Coordinates of C-alpha atoms in Angstrom, one line a residue:
X26 CA 120.6 85.4 122.0
X27 CA 124.0 86.6 120.9
X28 CA 123.2 90.3 120.1
X29 CA 121.7 90.6 123.6
X30 CA 124.8 89.0 125.2
X31 CA 127.0 91.4 123.2
X32 CA 125.0 94.4 124.3
X33 CA 125.3 93.3 127.9
X34 CA 129.1 92.8 127.6
X35 CA 129.5 96.1 125.8
X36 CA 127.7 98.0 128.6
X37 CA 130.0 96.4 131.1
X38 CA 133.0 97.4 129.0
X39 CA 131.8 101.0 128.6
X40 CA 131.3 101.2 132.3
X41 CA 134.8 99.9 132.9
X42 CA 136.6 102.0 130.3
X43 CA 134.6 105.1 130.7
X44 CA 133.0 105.1 134.1
X45 CA 131.9 108.7 133.9
X46 CA 129.9 108.1 130.7
X47 CA 126.3 106.9 130.5
X48 CA 126.1 104.8 127.4
X49 CA 123.2 102.6 126.2
X50 CA 125.4 100.4 124.0
X51 CA 123.6 98.6 121.3
X52 CA 124.5 96.4 118.3
X53 CA 123.1 96.1 114.8
X54 CA 123.8 93.8 111.9
X55 CA 126.8 94.8 109.9
X56 CA 125.7 96.4 106.6
X57 CA 128.4 94.4 104.8
X58 CA 129.0 90.8 106.0
X59 CA 132.6 91.0 105.0
X60 CA 133.2 93.3 108.0
X61 CA 131.5 91.0 110.5
X62 CA 128.2 89.8 111.8
X63 CA 127.3 92.6 114.3
X64 CA 128.4 96.2 114.8
X65 CA 128.3 98.8 117.6
X66 CA 128.3 102.5 116.6
X67 CA 127.6 103.9 120.1
X68 CA 131.2 105.2 120.4
X69 CA 130.7 108.0 117.9
X70 CA 127.9 110.0 119.6
X71 CA 129.7 109.5 122.9
X72 CA 133.0 110.8 121.5
X73 CA 131.1 113.9 120.2
X74 CA 129.7 114.5 123.6
X75 CA 133.1 114.0 125.3
X76 CA 135.0 115.9 122.6
X77 CA 137.3 112.9 122.3
X78 CA 138.8 110.8 119.5
X79 CA 136.2 108.1 118.6
X80 CA 138.8 105.5 117.5
X81 CA 140.7 105.9 120.7
X82 CA 137.5 105.5 122.7
X83 CA 136.6 102.4 120.7
X84 CA 140.0 100.9 121.3
X85 CA 139.8 101.6 125.0
X86 CA 136.4 99.8 125.1
X87 CA 137.6 96.8 123.0
X88 CA 140.6 96.3 125.3
X89 CA 138.4 95.6 128.3
X90 CA 135.6 93.9 126.4
X91 CA 135.2 90.2 127.3
X92 CA 133.6 88.3 124.4
X93 CA 136.2 85.6 123.6
X94 CA 133.6 82.9 124.2
X95 CA 131.3 84.6 121.6
X96 CA 133.5 86.1 118.9
X97 CA 136.4 85.2 116.8
X98 CA 137.4 88.8 116.5
X99 CA 136.5 92.4 117.6
X100 CA 137.8 95.0 115.2
X101 CA 137.9 98.8 115.6
X102 CA 137.0 100.1 112.1
X103 CA 136.2 103.3 110.3
X104 CA 135.7 106.4 112.5
X105 CA 135.1 104.3 115.6
X106 CA 132.9 101.3 114.8
X107 CA 133.3 98.1 116.8
X108 CA 132.8 95.1 114.4
X109 CA 132.1 91.6 115.8
X110 CA 132.6 88.3 114.0
X111 CA 130.7 85.6 115.9
X112 CA 132.2 82.1 116.4
X113 CA 130.6 79.2 114.6
X114 CA 130.1 77.4 117.9
X115 CA 128.2 80.4 119.4
X116 CA 126.0 80.6 116.3
X117 CA 125.3 76.8 116.5
X118 CA 124.2 77.2 120.1
X119 CA 121.7 79.9 119.3
X120 CA 120.3 78.0 116.3
X121 CA 119.9 74.9 118.3
X122 CA 118.0 76.8 120.9
X123 CA 115.7 78.1 118.2
X124 CA 115.3 74.6 116.7
X125 CA 114.3 73.3 120.1
X126 CA 111.6 76.0 120.2
X127 CA 113.2 78.1 122.9
X128 CA 112.9 81.2 120.8
X129 CA 112.9 82.3 117.1
X130 CA 115.9 84.7 117.3
X131 CA 113.8 87.2 119.3
X132 CA 112.5 87.4 122.8
X133 CA 109.5 88.9 124.5
X134 CA 110.0 92.2 126.1
X135 CA 110.9 92.4 129.8
X136 CA 109.0 95.7 130.0
X137 CA 105.6 95.2 128.4
X138 CA 103.7 98.4 127.7
X139 CA 100.1 99.3 126.7
X140 CA 100.1 100.7 123.2
X141 CA 97.0 102.1 121.5
X142 CA 97.0 102.0 117.7
X143 CA 94.5 104.2 115.8
X144 CA 94.3 103.2 112.2
X145 CA 92.1 102.7 109.1
X146 CA 89.2 105.1 110.2
X147 CA 86.8 105.0 107.2
X148 CA 83.8 107.2 106.9
X149 CA 80.2 105.8 107.4
X150 CA 78.1 105.7 104.2
X151 CA 81.1 105.8 101.9
X152 CA 82.9 102.8 100.3
X153 CA 86.4 102.1 101.5
X154 CA 88.8 103.1 98.8
X155 CA 92.5 102.7 97.9
X156 CA 93.3 105.6 100.2
X157 CA 92.4 103.4 103.2
X158 CA 94.8 100.7 102.3
X159 CA 98.0 102.3 103.7
X160 CA 96.6 103.2 107.1
X161 CA 94.9 99.8 107.5
X162 CA 97.9 97.7 106.5
X163 CA 100.5 99.7 108.3
X164 CA 98.4 100.0 111.5
X165 CA 97.7 96.3 111.5
X166 CA 101.4 95.5 110.9
X167 CA 102.5 97.6 113.9
X168 CA 99.8 96.0 116.1
X169 CA 101.0 92.5 115.1
X170 CA 104.6 93.4 115.8
X171 CA 104.0 94.9 119.2
X172 CA 101.8 91.9 120.2
X173 CA 104.5 89.5 119.1
X174 CA 107.0 91.4 121.3
X175 CA 104.8 90.9 124.3
X176 CA 103.1 94.3 124.6
X177 CA 99.4 94.9 125.4
X178 CA 97.9 96.4 122.2
X179 CA 94.6 98.1 121.9
X180 CA 93.5 98.7 118.3
X181 CA 90.8 101.3 117.8
X182 CA 89.1 102.0 114.5
X183 CA 88.0 105.7 114.9
X184 CA 85.3 105.7 112.2
X185 CA 83.8 108.9 110.8
X186 CA 80.2 108.5 111.9
X187 CA 79.2 112.1 112.7
X188 CA 79.3 115.5 111.1
X189 CA 77.7 117.8 108.5
X190 CA 77.5 115.1 105.8
X191 CA 74.7 113.3 107.7
X192 CA 72.4 116.3 107.1
X193 CA 72.7 115.7 103.4
X194 CA 72.4 111.9 103.8
X195 CA 69.2 112.3 105.8
X196 CA 67.7 114.5 103.1
X197 CA 68.8 111.9 100.5
X198 CA 67.4 109.0 102.5
X199 CA 64.0 110.7 102.9
X200 CA 63.6 112.1 99.4
X201 CA 65.7 110.0 97.0
X202 CA 66.3 106.5 98.5
X203 CA 65.8 103.5 96.2
X204 CA 64.9 100.7 98.6
X205 CA 65.8 98.0 96.1
X206 CA 69.3 99.5 95.5
X207 CA 69.8 99.8 99.2
X208 CA 69.0 96.1 99.6
X209 CA 71.4 95.0 96.8
X210 CA 74.3 97.6 97.3
X211 CA 73.7 99.6 100.4
X212 CA 77.0 101.6 100.3
X213 CA 76.6 102.3 96.6
X214 CA 73.1 103.6 97.2
X215 CA 74.2 105.8 100.2
X216 CA 77.0 107.2 98.1
X217 CA 74.6 107.9 95.3
X218 CA 72.1 109.9 97.4
X219 CA 74.9 111.8 99.1
X220 CA 76.4 112.9 95.8
X221 CA 73.0 113.8 94.6
X222 CA 72.1 116.0 97.6
X223 CA 75.6 117.5 97.8
X224 CA 75.3 118.8 94.2
X225 CA 71.8 120.1 95.0
X226 CA 73.0 121.9 98.1
X227 CA 75.5 123.8 96.0
X228 CA 72.8 124.8 93.4
X229 CA 69.8 125.4 95.7
X230 CA 70.1 127.2 99.1
X231 CA 66.8 125.7 100.1
X232 CA 68.2 122.2 99.9
X233 CA 71.2 123.3 102.0
X234 CA 68.8 124.7 104.6
X235 CA 66.9 121.3 104.7
X236 CA 70.2 119.5 105.2
X237 CA 71.1 121.8 108.1
X238 CA 67.7 121.3 109.6
X239 CA 68.0 117.5 109.4
X240 CA 71.4 117.7 111.0
X241 CA 70.1 119.8 113.9
X242 CA 67.3 117.3 114.5
X243 CA 69.9 114.5 114.5
X244 CA 72.1 116.4 117.0
X245 CA 69.0 116.9 119.2
X246 CA 68.4 113.1 119.2
X247 CA 65.2 113.1 117.0
X248 CA 63.9 109.6 117.0
X249 CA 63.4 109.3 113.3
X250 CA 66.8 110.8 112.3
X251 CA 68.6 108.9 115.0
X252 CA 67.1 105.6 113.7
X253 CA 68.1 106.4 110.1
X254 CA 71.6 107.4 111.2
X255 CA 72.0 104.1 113.1
X256 CA 70.8 102.1 110.1
X257 CA 73.5 103.8 108.0
X258 CA 76.2 102.9 110.5
X259 CA 75.1 99.3 110.7
X260 CA 75.1 99.0 106.9
X261 CA 78.5 100.6 106.7
X262 CA 80.0 98.3 109.4
X263 CA 78.9 95.3 107.3
X264 CA 81.0 96.6 104.4
X265 CA 83.9 97.5 106.7
X266 CA 83.9 94.0 108.3
X267 CA 83.8 92.3 104.9
X268 CA 87.0 94.2 103.8
X269 CA 88.8 93.6 107.2
X270 CA 88.0 89.9 107.1
X271 CA 89.6 89.6 103.7
X272 CA 92.6 91.5 104.9
X273 CA 92.9 89.5 108.1
X274 CA 92.6 92.8 110.1
X275 CA 90.8 92.9 113.5
X276 CA 90.0 95.7 116.0
X277 CA 89.6 95.6 119.7
X278 CA 87.4 98.8 119.6
X279 CA 85.4 100.6 117.0
X280 CA 84.6 103.9 118.8
X281 CA 83.5 106.4 116.2
X282 CA 83.4 110.2 116.5
X283 CA 79.9 110.1 117.8
X284 CA 81.0 108.2 120.9
X285 CA 82.7 111.3 122.2
X286 CA 79.9 113.9 121.6
X287 CA 79.0 114.1 125.3
X288 CA 82.6 115.1 126.1
X289 CA 83.1 117.9 123.6
X290 CA 81.5 120.8 125.6
X291 CA 83.6 119.8 128.7
X292 CA 86.8 119.8 126.6
X293 CA 86.2 123.3 125.4
X294 CA 85.2 124.5 128.9
X295 CA 88.4 123.0 130.4
X296 CA 90.5 124.6 127.7
X297 CA 88.9 128.0 128.2
X298 CA 89.0 127.7 132.0
X299 CA 92.7 126.9 131.8
X300 CA 93.5 129.9 129.6
X301 CA 94.4 127.6 126.7
X302 CA 91.5 128.5 124.5
X303 CA 90.0 131.9 124.0
X304 CA 87.3 133.6 122.0
X305 CA 88.2 134.9 118.5
X306 CA 85.5 136.2 116.1
X307 CA 82.9 134.3 117.9
X308 CA 84.7 131.0 117.9
X309 CA 86.9 129.3 120.5
X310 CA 90.5 128.9 119.4
X311 CA 93.9 127.8 120.8
X312 CA 96.7 130.1 119.9
X313 CA 100.5 129.8 120.3
X314 CA 101.8 130.0 123.8
X315 CA 105.2 131.2 122.4
X316 CA 107.1 128.4 124.1
X317 CA 108.5 127.0 120.8
X318 CA 110.9 128.5 118.2
X319 CA 108.8 130.2 115.6
X320 CA 109.8 127.7 112.9
X321 CA 108.7 124.8 115.1
X322 CA 105.5 126.3 116.4
X323 CA 102.4 124.6 114.8
X324 CA 100.2 127.7 115.6
X325 CA 102.3 130.1 113.6
X326 CA 102.6 130.6 109.8
X327 CA 105.1 132.7 107.9
X328 CA 103.4 135.0 105.5
X329 CA 104.4 138.3 103.9
X330 CA 107.7 138.3 105.7
X331 CA 106.3 137.9 109.2
X332 CA 105.0 135.2 111.6
X333 CA 101.3 135.2 112.0
X334 CA 98.8 133.4 114.2
X335 CA 97.4 130.1 112.8
X336 CA 95.2 128.9 115.7
X337 CA 93.4 125.6 116.0
X338 CA 89.6 125.9 116.2
X339 CA 87.9 123.9 119.0
X340 CA 84.4 125.4 118.8
X341 CA 82.9 127.1 115.8
X342 CA 81.0 130.5 116.0
X343 CA 77.7 128.6 115.7
X344 CA 78.5 126.5 118.7
X345 CA 79.4 123.4 116.8
X346 CA 82.5 121.3 117.3
X347 CA 85.1 119.9 114.9
X348 CA 87.7 117.2 114.4
X349 CA 90.2 118.9 116.8
X350 CA 87.7 118.9 119.6
X351 CA 86.8 115.3 118.9
X352 CA 90.4 114.2 118.8
X353 CA 91.2 115.9 122.1
X354 CA 88.2 114.1 123.7
X355 CA 89.3 110.8 122.1
X356 CA 92.8 111.1 123.5
X357 CA 91.5 112.0 126.9
X358 CA 89.2 108.9 126.9
X359 CA 92.0 106.6 125.8
X360 CA 94.4 107.8 128.5
X361 CA 91.7 107.5 131.2
X362 CA 90.5 104.1 130.0
X363 CA 93.6 102.2 129.0
X364 CA 96.5 104.2 130.6
X365 CA 98.7 103.6 127.6
X366 CA 102.4 104.2 127.5
X367 CA 102.0 105.1 123.8
X368 CA 99.3 106.2 121.5
X369 CA 99.9 105.8 117.8
X370 CA 97.9 107.5 115.0
X371 CA 98.4 106.1 111.5
X372 CA 97.2 108.6 108.9
X373 CA 98.4 110.2 105.7
X374 CA 101.0 112.9 105.7
X375 CA 98.5 115.7 105.0
X376 CA 97.5 115.5 108.7
X377 CA 100.9 116.3 110.1
X378 CA 100.0 119.8 111.1
X379 CA 96.7 118.7 112.6
X380 CA 98.4 116.2 114.9
X381 CA 101.3 118.5 115.9
X382 CA 98.6 121.0 117.0
X383 CA 96.5 118.3 118.8
X384 CA 99.6 116.9 120.7
X385 CA 100.7 120.5 121.6
X386 CA 97.2 121.4 122.9
X387 CA 96.9 118.2 124.9
X388 CA 100.3 118.7 126.5
X389 CA 99.2 122.2 127.6
X390 CA 95.8 120.9 128.8
X391 CA 97.1 117.8 130.6
X392 CA 100.8 118.8 131.5
X393 CA 101.4 115.7 133.7
X394 CA 100.7 113.2 130.9
X395 CA 103.6 110.8 130.4
X396 CA 102.3 108.9 127.4
X397 CA 104.2 109.1 124.2
X398 CA 102.0 110.4 121.3
X399 CA 103.2 109.4 117.8
X400 CA 101.8 110.4 114.4
X401 CA 102.9 107.7 112.0
X402 CA 102.3 109.3 108.7
X403 CA 102.7 108.0 105.2
X404 CA 102.8 109.1 101.5
X405 CA 100.5 108.6 98.6
X406 CA 99.8 105.8 96.2
X407 CA 100.5 107.0 92.6
X408 CA 99.5 105.8 89.2
X409 CA 101.9 105.5 86.3
X410 CA 101.4 109.1 85.5
X411 CA 102.8 110.2 88.9
X412 CA 99.4 111.4 90.0
X413 CA 97.1 109.9 92.8
X414 CA 96.1 106.4 91.8
X415 CA 92.7 106.4 90.0
X416 CA 90.6 104.2 87.8
X417 CA 90.9 104.7 84.0
X418 CA 87.8 106.8 84.1
X419 CA 89.3 109.0 86.8
X420 CA 87.3 107.7 89.7
X421 CA 88.7 106.7 93.1
X422 CA 89.6 103.1 93.2
X423 CA 87.3 101.2 95.6
X424 CA 89.2 98.9 98.0
X425 CA 87.0 95.9 97.3
X426 CA 87.6 96.2 93.6
X427 CA 91.3 96.4 94.2
X428 CA 91.4 93.3 96.3
X429 CA 89.2 91.4 93.7
X430 CA 91.6 92.3 90.9
X431 CA 94.6 91.2 93.0
X432 CA 93.1 87.8 93.5
X433 CA 92.0 87.5 89.9
X434 CA 95.5 88.4 88.6
X435 CA 97.1 86.0 91.1
X436 CA 94.7 83.3 90.0
X437 CA 95.8 83.6 86.3
X438 CA 99.4 83.1 87.4
X439 CA 98.4 80.0 89.5
X440 CA 96.5 78.6 86.5
X441 CA 99.5 79.1 84.3
X442 CA 102.1 77.7 86.7
X443 CA 100.2 74.9 88.3
X444 CA 97.2 73.9 86.2
X445 CA 97.0 70.5 87.8
X446 CA 96.0 71.8 91.2
X447 CA 92.3 71.4 92.3
X448 CA 90.0 74.5 92.1
X449 CA 89.8 75.0 95.9
X450 CA 93.6 75.0 96.3
X451 CA 94.0 77.4 93.3
X452 CA 91.5 79.8 94.9
X453 CA 93.3 79.7 98.2
X454 CA 96.7 80.3 96.7
X455 CA 95.3 83.1 94.6
X456 CA 93.8 84.7 97.7
X457 CA 97.0 84.5 99.8
X458 CA 99.3 85.5 97.0
X459 CA 97.1 88.3 95.6
X460 CA 96.4 90.0 98.9
X461 CA 100.0 89.4 100.1
X462 CA 101.3 91.1 97.0
X463 CA 99.2 94.3 97.6
X464 CA 100.2 94.4 101.3
X465 CA 103.9 93.9 100.6
X466 CA 104.0 96.5 97.9
X467 CA 102.5 99.0 100.3
X468 CA 104.8 98.2 103.2
X469 CA 108.1 97.9 101.2
X470 CA 108.7 101.6 100.5
X471 CA 109.8 104.0 103.2
X472 CA 106.3 104.8 104.6
X473 CA 106.9 108.5 104.2
X474 CA 107.5 108.1 100.4
X475 CA 105.0 108.1 97.7
X476 CA 105.0 104.9 95.5
X477 CA 103.8 104.0 92.1
X478 CA 101.2 101.2 92.0
X479 CA 102.2 98.4 89.6
X480 CA 100.4 95.1 89.3
X481 CA 103.2 93.5 87.2
X482 CA 105.9 94.5 89.8
X483 CA 104.0 93.5 92.9
X484 CA 102.9 90.1 91.5
X485 CA 106.3 89.2 90.1
X486 CA 108.1 86.0 91.3
X487 CA 111.4 87.8 90.9
X488 CA 112.7 90.6 93.0
X489 CA 111.7 92.0 96.3
X490 CA 108.0 91.0 96.3
X491 CA 105.6 89.0 98.5
X492 CA 105.3 86.2 95.9
X493 CA 109.0 85.8 95.8
X494 CA 109.2 85.4 99.6
X495 CA 106.1 83.1 99.6
X496 CA 107.8 81.0 96.9
X497 CA 111.0 80.8 99.0
X498 CA 108.9 79.4 101.8
X499 CA 107.2 76.8 99.6
X500 CA 110.5 75.9 98.1
X501 CA 111.8 75.0 101.6
X502 CA 108.6 73.0 102.4
X503 CA 109.1 71.1 99.1
X504 CA 112.5 69.9 100.4
X505 CA 110.8 68.1 103.3
X506 CA 108.1 66.7 101.0
X507 CA 110.8 65.3 98.7
X508 CA 112.7 63.9 101.6
X509 CA 109.6 62.1 102.8
X510 CA 108.8 60.8 99.3
X511 CA 112.3 59.5 98.8
X512 CA 112.2 57.7 102.1
X513 CA 115.1 59.9 103.3
X514 CA 115.3 60.9 107.0
X515 CA 113.5 64.2 107.4
X516 CA 113.2 64.3 111.2
X517 CA 114.6 67.4 112.7
X518 CA 117.4 66.9 115.2
X519 CA 118.6 70.2 116.7
X520 CA 121.7 68.6 118.1
X521 CA 122.7 67.6 114.5
X522 CA 123.2 71.3 113.5
X523 CA 126.9 72.0 112.5
X524 CA 127.9 75.2 110.7
X525 CA 130.9 74.6 108.5
X526 CA 130.4 75.9 105.0
X527 CA 130.7 79.6 104.4
X528 CA 127.0 79.8 103.2
X529 CA 125.8 77.9 106.2
X530 CA 127.5 80.5 108.4
X531 CA 126.1 83.3 106.3
X532 CA 122.5 81.9 106.6
X533 CA 122.8 81.4 110.3
X534 CA 124.2 84.9 110.7
X535 CA 121.2 86.4 108.8
X536 CA 118.8 84.4 110.9
X537 CA 120.3 85.8 114.1
X538 CA 119.4 89.4 112.9
X539 CA 115.7 88.7 113.0
X540 CA 115.1 90.0 116.6
X541 CA 117.2 93.1 116.0
X542 CA 115.2 94.0 112.9
X543 CA 111.9 93.6 114.7
X544 CA 113.1 96.0 117.3
X545 CA 114.2 98.5 114.7
X546 CA 110.8 98.3 113.0
X547 CA 109.1 99.1 116.3
X548 CA 111.4 101.9 117.2
X549 CA 110.6 104.0 114.2
X550 CA 107.4 102.3 112.9
X551 CA 109.1 101.3 109.6
X552 CA 108.0 97.9 108.3
X553 CA 110.1 98.4 105.2
X554 CA 113.1 97.3 107.3
X555 CA 111.4 93.9 107.9
X556 CA 110.6 93.6 104.2
X557 CA 114.2 94.2 103.2
X558 CA 115.4 91.8 105.9
X559 CA 113.2 89.0 104.6
X560 CA 114.3 89.6 101.1
X561 CA 117.9 89.4 102.2
X562 CA 117.2 86.2 104.2
X563 CA 115.6 84.6 101.1
X564 CA 118.8 85.6 99.2
X565 CA 121.0 84.0 101.8
X566 CA 118.9 80.8 101.7
X567 CA 119.3 80.7 97.8
X568 CA 123.1 80.9 98.1
X569 CA 123.1 78.3 100.8
X570 CA 120.8 76.0 98.8
X571 CA 122.9 76.5 95.6
X572 CA 126.2 75.6 97.3
X573 CA 125.2 73.3 100.1
X574 CA 123.2 70.2 98.9
X575 CA 120.6 69.1 101.3
X576 CA 118.9 65.8 100.2
X577 CA 122.0 64.6 98.3
X578 CA 124.4 65.4 101.2
X579 CA 125.8 62.8 103.6
X580 CA 123.4 61.8 106.4
X581 CA 125.2 64.0 108.9
X582 CA 125.2 67.1 106.6
X583 CA 121.6 66.4 105.6
X584 CA 120.4 66.3 109.2
X585 CA 122.3 69.6 109.9
X586 CA 121.1 71.4 106.8
X587 CA 117.5 70.3 107.3
X588 CA 117.5 72.2 110.6
X589 CA 118.8 75.3 108.9
X590 CA 116.1 74.9 106.2
X591 CA 113.3 74.6 108.8
X592 CA 114.6 77.6 110.8
X593 CA 114.6 79.7 107.6
X594 CA 111.0 78.7 106.8
X595 CA 109.9 79.5 110.3
X596 CA 111.5 83.0 110.2
X597 CA 110.1 83.7 106.8
X598 CA 106.6 82.7 107.9
X599 CA 106.8 84.6 111.1
X600 CA 108.2 87.7 109.4
X601 CA 105.5 87.6 106.8
X602 CA 102.8 87.1 109.5
X603 CA 104.0 90.4 111.1
X604 CA 103.4 92.1 107.8
X605 CA 99.9 90.5 107.7
X606 CA 100.9 88.1 104.8
X607 CA 100.2 84.4 104.7
X608 CA 102.1 81.5 103.2
X609 CA 101.1 78.3 101.4
X610 CA 102.9 75.0 101.2
X611 CA 102.5 75.0 97.4
X612 CA 102.3 77.7 94.8

């Protein structure tokens, strides 16, 4: 592919022009097509390091750069950019390769890694709610991307299946359970009894004591309590799997917090034995080791004009453990079991400090660890009032209800636009469009930003939405259906591809960016880059389709343009699939 060839030639040119410099030259799509197809900005950071003039360095590199077979021009622009305008013949060669199935403008990695992705992580005995959507969709998208690139991915759903809430749930199960309600709506009934006992614990110390006693029995592996606990987990997993099946999300592992109980004591012993954790007010804590600047130290807090200790607790003064202990044990297990090059945690931004502390403690506990640890955090979903998204009554929005409403709203649109379709087809289109709209609206913003949830915006056929992109795909598929209905030749012939018109070249140039965008998404875990690329690709296709007739063109032009149409549909479909979004042939 051209961008890989350009990078290879650039590295050779940098080595020749600046043999003393170590440059990992890379190219990216030009932000504005009028300046070219690709751009290299590697000169500027190098110039800063060498204290040299970046334009002079860029000129020196361009003078020894050998790309005449690939590019019409190489221009030194701005403060030291290198802009490349690719020859039509070179674009044609790459597009023909893609049309023959040799690639789809991206390649598999030559250095496959094992990557663990921890995402979703709902709590047992509670309904999944709108707060789980971001972690679930973002984590699934990253897993899909890394698998597509050829990496070995292990997805792990670290469910909340242990902790103090089970003492309350056990009291509720034994004293307030409605067997009929449990049969018809198990998660609803578990939620009801938990809320009931939780309120009672706050009002009556005797109830709180019973809950604590039931929890102690569970932790001691009491047969009755263990059996009830397992029943709660099984009922919850049915709910989880129903949601995940609808979303098209799968996990390789579902190892809950309880899986690591046997490791927790050893974790604390190791930390204490290594001088990393120490006793404080009867608890075991990890304090700052003073190796970081105060502003960067996750174990310090600035209060009343001075920096004070803010340790992480790994064992409570009653001997119990907490999330930090479990997360350290989980990380240890993952490294021992899968030997990953990278472990990614996908959670909301409120857990930033927690993971900074966990990563710091683990590095001190296991200093030889080479694995990259990444906390991929995200912002909140807001309502029109700018506050966390709730129902009209102020309740948390249940995820199942949200997905139901998405499909129902999409179905009304399908009924309006295509009333002649059969019921089964309408239902499938509504499912694909409705769920796709929710996913895309979640992935489109910068993940670290909050966004306002809007049904009208996300289901619109105009603008940067999933339905718009899905419609662009169906529009292309309709070209081939019309060609077949008219008796026109619709067979794809890669050799027929010829790029002449400005909008043919523009579309081909945009297709060639696909692999670069996928890499950029993976580098910083930002699917919004892919969303924006697909929207731009759909726009490039619209311009092409408006100015370059396909079915009414001459036989030669029609054969060429059908290849471009098919490549665009394939990239749209593959890109949407990375986002976890499906397509349909009709809408």
